[in-house]
Amino acid sequence: MSRIVYVNGKFLPEEDAKISVFDRGFLFADAVYEVSSVLNGKLIDNEGHMWRLKRSLDELEMQHPASAEEIETIQKTLIEKNGIEEGLVYLQVTRGAADRDFTYPANTKPSLVMFTQKKNLLESPQAKVGITVITSPDIRWQRRDIKTVSLLAASMAKMQAKAAGADDAWLVEDGFVTEGSSSNAYIVTQDGTVVTRHLGNEILAGITRKAALRLAEEEGIKIEERSFTVDEALAAAEAFVTSATTFVTPVVSIDGQKIGDGTPGPIAQKLRGIYMEEALKAS
Ligand code: PMP
């Protein structure tokens, strides 16, 4: 069934939505995006996503196509028009269309595109049994803190994982895990400390990461934001990932080696439970 999508001021059937071939998002991946999850027809953690969108735009000196309030109104209209109870709203801002040139063109109008996708978020089979990951060199660029649509390296890592019979990849740089291909990565040490990479240019500041760390702290769980090696991950009691659409998802094996007893760990399950409880309360 055709969706109603949003393109530069218009709500249109997806077949009628068009973007210029000169759009810099298409030519240069000169574009940033956000994905907000939807539960019970309501946006989850959207304020955080709007904050990060602003930051990504500012880092790239890109014009804001609309205010956060205007964007949220469009998101809500799309949710309603497409009858989304559970799923996501994707939004993308590009620098707009201009003659092909590496330098940023002056005064182009940014493009704003948004669409919805239905997805079962609450009853995820992967969350029940946990996911398997392989490790793969992190070949992405060095500004991973900006959420750009330049996702080919992440896509390649995911394909490599699938070819190896795994669900996803954890990316590794200088011997340390940076993050998952589309998630933040965590381990739980044998003494029950949650360890995840510190923020910086090397990883995306996950909105779900922020919420998960706050909830873990409220539960009295010890947290360390620092680099960890693949060996440390292999020796961990548990591992898990977070992202807007997967919430907290346990990782049960890395490079074919079981983590803990090879089933979802208690801390990951607890954090998933309290994250979803809070999200459902807000929704
Ligand atoms: N890191 C990367 C590389 C991602 O693509 C994502 C998901 N977009 C995340 C982390 C998680 O971020 P969030 O919790 O805001 O979805």
CSV table of C-alpha atoms and ligand atoms in Angstrom, one decimal:
chain,number,residue,atom,x,y,z
A,1,MET,CA,0.0,0.0,0.0
A,2,SER,CA,1.3,3.4,-0.9
A,3,ARG,CA,2.4,5.7,1.9
A,4,ILE,CA,1.9,9.4,2.2
A,5,VAL,CA,5.4,11.0,2.5
A,6,TYR,CA,6.5,14.6,3.0
A,7,VAL,CA,8.8,16.4,0.6
A,8,ASN,CA,9.6,20.1,0.9
A,9,GLY,CA,6.2,21.4,2.1
A,10,LYS,CA,4.0,18.8,0.5
A,11,PHE,CA,2.3,15.6,1.7
A,12,LEU,CA,2.2,13.3,-1.4
A,13,PRO,CA,1.7,9.6,-2.3
A,14,GLU,CA,5.2,8.1,-2.3
A,15,GLU,CA,5.1,7.5,-6.1
A,16,ASP,CA,4.7,11.2,-6.7
A,17,ALA,CA,7.4,12.4,-4.3
A,18,LYS,CA,10.5,13.7,-6.2
A,19,ILE,CA,13.9,15.1,-5.5
A,20,SER,CA,16.3,16.7,-8.0
A,21,VAL,CA,19.1,14.7,-9.5
A,22,PHE,CA,21.3,17.7,-8.6
A,23,ASP,CA,20.4,17.3,-4.9
A,24,ARG,CA,23.6,17.2,-2.9
A,25,GLY,CA,22.3,14.4,-0.7
A,26,PHE,CA,22.3,12.3,-3.8
A,27,LEU,CA,25.6,13.5,-5.3
A,28,PHE,CA,27.7,14.0,-2.1
A,29,ALA,CA,25.9,12.3,0.8
A,30,ASP,CA,25.6,16.0,1.9
A,31,ALA,CA,22.7,15.2,4.1
A,32,VAL,CA,21.8,14.3,7.7
A,33,TYR,CA,19.0,12.3,9.1
A,34,GLU,CA,17.2,11.2,12.2
A,35,VAL,CA,15.0,8.1,13.0
A,36,SER,CA,12.4,8.5,15.8
A,37,SER,CA,10.5,5.4,16.9
A,38,VAL,CA,6.7,5.4,17.3
A,39,LEU,CA,4.8,3.5,20.0
A,40,ASN,CA,1.0,3.6,20.4
A,41,GLY,CA,1.1,6.3,17.7
A,42,LYS,CA,3.4,8.6,19.7
A,43,LEU,CA,7.0,9.7,19.1
A,44,ILE,CA,9.6,8.4,21.6
A,45,ASP,CA,12.5,10.5,22.8
A,46,ASN,CA,11.8,13.0,19.9
A,47,GLU,CA,13.3,16.0,21.8
A,48,GLY,CA,16.7,14.2,21.8
A,49,HIS,CA,16.4,13.5,18.1
A,50,MET,CA,15.6,17.2,17.3
A,51,TRP,CA,18.5,18.3,19.5
A,52,ARG,CA,20.9,16.0,17.5
A,53,LEU,CA,19.5,17.1,14.2
A,54,LYS,CA,20.3,20.7,15.1
A,55,ARG,CA,23.8,19.7,16.1
A,56,SER,CA,24.4,17.7,12.9
A,57,LEU,CA,23.1,20.7,10.7
A,58,ASP,CA,25.3,23.2,12.6
A,59,GLU,CA,28.4,21.0,12.4
A,60,LEU,CA,27.9,21.0,8.6
A,61,GLU,CA,26.9,24.7,8.3
A,62,MET,CA,23.7,23.6,6.7
A,63,GLN,CA,20.6,25.7,6.9
A,64,HIS,CA,17.7,24.5,9.1
A,65,PRO,CA,14.8,23.7,6.8
A,66,ALA,CA,12.2,24.2,9.6
A,67,SER,CA,12.1,24.7,13.4
A,68,ALA,CA,12.0,21.6,15.7
A,69,GLU,CA,8.4,22.4,16.4
A,70,GLU,CA,7.4,22.5,12.7
A,71,ILE,CA,9.3,19.3,12.1
A,72,GLU,CA,7.5,17.6,15.0
A,73,THR,CA,4.1,18.8,13.6
A,74,ILE,CA,5.0,17.2,10.2
A,75,GLN,CA,6.1,14.0,11.9
A,76,LYS,CA,2.8,13.8,13.8
A,77,THR,CA,0.8,14.5,10.6
A,78,LEU,CA,2.6,11.6,8.8
A,79,ILE,CA,2.0,9.2,11.7
A,80,GLU,CA,-1.7,10.1,11.5
A,81,LYS,CA,-2.0,10.0,7.7
A,82,ASN,CA,-0.3,6.6,7.6
A,83,GLY,CA,-2.0,5.1,10.7
A,84,ILE,CA,1.3,4.3,12.4
A,85,GLU,CA,0.8,2.6,15.8
A,86,GLU,CA,4.2,1.0,16.0
A,87,GLY,CA,7.2,1.9,13.8
A,88,LEU,CA,9.4,4.8,12.9
A,89,VAL,CA,9.5,8.2,11.3
A,90,TYR,CA,12.6,8.9,9.2
A,91,LEU,CA,13.6,12.4,8.3
A,92,GLN,CA,16.4,13.7,6.1
A,93,VAL,CA,17.7,17.1,5.5
A,94,THR,CA,20.0,17.7,2.5
A,95,ARG,CA,21.9,20.9,1.5
A,96,GLY,CA,19.6,21.1,-1.5
A,97,ALA,CA,20.1,21.1,-5.3
A,98,ALA,CA,22.9,23.0,-7.0
A,99,ASP,CA,25.4,22.6,-9.9
A,100,ARG,CA,27.9,19.9,-8.9
A,101,ASP,CA,30.7,21.4,-7.0
A,102,PHE,CA,32.7,20.2,-4.0
A,103,THR,CA,32.4,23.5,-2.1
A,104,TYR,CA,29.1,24.2,-0.4
A,105,PRO,CA,27.0,26.4,-2.7
A,106,ALA,CA,25.8,29.6,-1.2
A,107,ASN,CA,22.1,30.1,-0.5
A,108,THR,CA,20.6,26.8,-1.7
A,109,LYS,CA,17.4,25.8,-0.1
A,110,PRO,CA,17.8,22.7,2.1
A,111,SER,CA,15.5,19.8,1.2
A,112,LEU,CA,13.4,18.1,3.9
A,113,VAL,CA,12.1,14.7,3.3
A,114,MET,CA,10.2,12.5,5.8
A,115,PHE,CA,8.5,9.1,5.7
A,116,THR,CA,7.1,6.5,8.0
A,117,GLN,CA,7.7,2.8,8.2
A,118,LYS,CA,5.6,0.3,10.1
A,119,LYS,CA,7.7,-2.1,12.3
A,120,ASN,CA,7.1,-4.4,15.2
A,121,LEU,CA,9.2,-2.9,17.9
A,122,LEU,CA,7.8,-4.3,21.1
A,123,GLU,CA,7.6,-8.0,20.1
A,124,SER,CA,11.0,-8.3,18.5
A,125,PRO,CA,12.2,-11.9,18.1
A,126,GLN,CA,15.8,-10.6,18.1
A,127,ALA,CA,15.4,-9.1,21.5
A,128,LYS,CA,14.1,-12.4,22.9
A,129,VAL,CA,16.9,-14.6,21.8
A,130,GLY,CA,19.6,-11.9,21.4
A,131,ILE,CA,21.7,-11.1,18.4
A,132,THR,CA,25.0,-12.5,17.2
A,133,VAL,CA,27.7,-10.1,16.0
A,134,ILE,CA,31.1,-10.3,14.2
A,135,THR,CA,33.8,-7.7,14.6
A,136,SER,CA,34.9,-5.8,11.5
A,137,PRO,CA,37.4,-2.9,10.9
A,138,ASP,CA,35.7,0.5,11.3
A,139,ILE,CA,36.4,2.0,7.9
A,140,ARG,CA,34.0,4.9,8.3
A,141,TRP,CA,35.0,8.5,8.2
A,142,GLN,CA,36.2,10.3,11.3
A,143,ARG,CA,33.2,12.4,12.1
A,144,ARG,CA,30.8,9.7,13.1
A,145,ASP,CA,29.3,12.1,15.7
A,146,ILE,CA,27.5,13.8,12.7
A,147,LYS,CA,24.5,11.7,11.6
A,148,THR,CA,25.1,11.8,7.9
A,149,VAL,CA,23.5,9.6,5.2
A,150,SER,CA,26.9,8.4,4.2
A,151,LEU,CA,26.1,4.8,5.4
A,152,LEU,CA,27.8,2.6,2.8
A,153,ALA,CA,30.6,1.5,5.2
A,154,ALA,CA,28.0,0.5,7.8
A,155,SER,CA,26.0,-1.2,5.1
A,156,MET,CA,29.1,-3.2,3.9
A,157,ALA,CA,29.8,-4.2,7.5
A,158,LYS,CA,26.2,-5.5,7.9
A,159,MET,CA,26.5,-7.5,4.7
A,160,GLN,CA,29.8,-9.0,5.9
A,161,ALA,CA,28.0,-10.0,9.1
A,162,LYS,CA,25.1,-11.6,7.1
A,163,ALA,CA,27.6,-13.5,4.9
A,164,ALA,CA,29.2,-14.9,8.1
A,165,GLY,CA,25.8,-16.0,9.4
A,166,ALA,CA,25.6,-13.3,12.0
A,167,ASP,CA,23.1,-10.5,12.7
A,168,ASP,CA,25.3,-7.5,12.8
A,169,ALA,CA,28.8,-6.1,13.1
A,170,TRP,CA,30.7,-4.4,15.9
A,171,LEU,CA,33.2,-2.0,14.4
A,172,VAL,CA,36.8,-2.0,15.6
A,173,GLU,CA,39.4,0.8,15.4
A,174,ASP,CA,42.9,0.5,16.9
A,175,GLY,CA,41.9,-2.6,18.8
A,176,PHE,CA,38.9,-1.0,20.4
A,177,VAL,CA,35.2,-1.4,19.7
A,178,THR,CA,33.7,1.9,18.5
A,179,GLU,CA,30.0,0.9,18.1
A,180,GLY,CA,27.6,-1.3,16.2
A,181,SER,CA,26.9,-0.7,12.5
A,182,SER,CA,23.8,1.1,13.4
A,183,SER,CA,23.8,1.0,17.2
A,184,ASN,CA,25.9,1.8,20.3
A,185,ALA,CA,27.7,-1.1,21.8
A,186,TYR,CA,28.0,-2.2,25.5
A,187,ILE,CA,29.5,-4.9,27.6
A,188,VAL,CA,28.8,-5.8,31.2
A,189,THR,CA,32.0,-6.9,33.1
A,190,GLN,CA,32.1,-9.9,35.4
A,191,ASP,CA,31.6,-7.5,38.3
A,192,GLY,CA,28.4,-6.1,36.8
A,193,THR,CA,29.8,-2.7,35.4
A,194,VAL,CA,28.2,-1.5,32.2
A,195,VAL,CA,31.0,-0.3,29.8
A,196,THR,CA,30.4,1.7,26.7
A,197,ARG,CA,32.6,3.9,24.5
A,198,HIS,CA,33.0,7.5,25.7
A,199,LEU,CA,31.4,10.1,23.4
A,200,GLY,CA,33.7,11.8,20.8
A,201,ASN,CA,34.0,12.1,17.0
A,202,GLU,CA,34.5,8.3,16.8
A,203,ILE,CA,30.8,7.3,17.6
A,204,LEU,CA,27.3,8.7,17.3
A,205,ALA,CA,25.9,10.1,20.5
A,206,GLY,CA,22.9,7.7,20.6
A,207,ILE,CA,19.7,9.2,22.0
A,208,THR,CA,18.8,5.7,23.3
A,209,ARG,CA,22.3,5.5,24.8
A,210,LYS,CA,21.7,8.6,26.8
A,211,ALA,CA,18.4,7.2,28.1
A,212,ALA,CA,19.8,3.7,28.8
A,213,LEU,CA,22.7,5.2,30.8
A,214,ARG,CA,20.4,7.4,32.8
A,215,LEU,CA,18.1,4.4,33.6
A,216,ALA,CA,21.1,2.2,34.5
A,217,GLU,CA,22.3,4.9,36.9
A,218,GLU,CA,18.9,5.2,38.5
A,219,GLU,CA,19.0,1.4,39.0
A,220,GLY,CA,22.3,1.7,40.9
A,221,ILE,CA,24.3,0.0,38.1
A,222,LYS,CA,27.9,1.0,37.8
A,223,ILE,CA,28.8,2.7,34.5
A,224,GLU,CA,32.1,3.3,32.8
A,225,GLU,CA,32.2,5.4,29.6
A,226,ARG,CA,35.5,4.3,28.1
A,227,SER,CA,37.0,2.3,25.2
A,228,PHE,CA,37.0,-1.5,25.5
A,229,THR,CA,38.8,-4.1,23.4
A,230,VAL,CA,37.4,-7.1,21.6
A,231,ASP,CA,39.2,-9.4,24.1
A,232,GLU,CA,37.5,-7.6,27.0
A,233,ALA,CA,34.2,-8.0,25.2
A,234,LEU,CA,34.8,-11.7,24.7
A,235,ALA,CA,35.5,-12.1,28.4
A,236,ALA,CA,32.4,-10.1,29.4
A,237,ALA,CA,29.4,-11.4,31.4
A,238,GLU,CA,27.0,-9.8,28.9
A,239,ALA,CA,26.9,-7.6,25.9
A,240,PHE,CA,24.1,-5.5,24.3
A,241,VAL,CA,23.4,-2.7,21.8
A,242,THR,CA,21.0,0.3,21.8
A,243,SER,CA,19.3,2.2,19.1
A,244,ALA,CA,16.0,4.1,18.6
A,245,THR,CA,14.2,1.3,16.9
A,246,THR,CA,15.7,-1.7,18.7
A,247,PHE,CA,15.8,-0.1,22.2
A,248,VAL,CA,18.1,-2.4,24.2
A,249,THR,CA,18.9,-5.6,22.5
A,250,PRO,CA,21.1,-8.4,24.0
A,251,VAL,CA,24.2,-9.6,22.1
A,252,VAL,CA,24.8,-13.3,22.8
A,253,SER,CA,27.9,-14.1,20.7
A,254,ILE,CA,30.8,-12.2,19.2
A,255,ASP,CA,32.8,-13.7,16.4
A,256,GLY,CA,31.2,-17.1,17.1
A,257,GLN,CA,32.1,-17.1,20.8
A,258,LYS,CA,29.4,-17.2,23.4
A,259,ILE,CA,29.1,-14.2,25.7
A,260,GLY,CA,28.3,-15.4,29.2
A,261,ASP,CA,26.2,-18.6,28.8
A,262,GLY,CA,25.1,-17.5,25.3
A,263,THR,CA,21.7,-16.3,26.3
A,264,PRO,CA,20.4,-12.7,26.9
A,265,GLY,CA,22.0,-11.4,30.2
A,266,PRO,CA,20.0,-10.1,33.2
A,267,ILE,CA,21.3,-6.5,33.0
A,268,ALA,CA,20.5,-6.2,29.3
A,269,GLN,CA,17.0,-7.6,29.9
A,270,LYS,CA,16.4,-5.4,32.9
A,271,LEU,CA,17.5,-2.3,30.9
A,272,ARG,CA,15.3,-3.3,28.0
A,273,GLY,CA,12.3,-3.7,30.3
A,274,ILE,CA,12.7,-0.4,32.1
A,275,TYR,CA,13.4,1.5,28.9
A,276,MET,CA,10.3,0.1,27.3
A,277,GLU,CA,8.2,0.7,30.4
A,278,GLU,CA,9.3,4.4,30.4
A,279,ALA,CA,8.7,4.7,26.6
A,280,LEU,CA,5.2,3.2,26.9
A,281,LYS,CA,4.4,5.5,29.8
A,282,ALA,CA,5.4,8.5,27.7
A,283,SER,CA,3.6,7.3,24.6
B,1,PMP,N1,25.5,4.5,16.2
B,1,PMP,C1,25.2,4.5,14.9
B,1,PMP,C2,26.3,4.4,13.9
B,1,PMP,C3,23.8,4.5,14.5
B,1,PMP,O1,23.5,4.5,13.2
B,1,PMP,C4,22.8,4.5,15.5
B,1,PMP,C5,21.3,4.5,15.1
B,1,PMP,N2,21.0,5.5,14.1
B,1,PMP,C6,23.2,4.6,16.8
B,1,PMP,C7,24.5,4.6,17.2
B,1,PMP,C8,22.1,4.7,17.9
B,1,PMP,O2,21.6,6.0,18.0
B,1,PMP,P1,20.1,6.2,18.5
B,1,PMP,O3,20.0,5.6,19.8
B,1,PMP,O4,19.9,7.7,18.6
B,1,PMP,O5,19.2,5.6,17.5
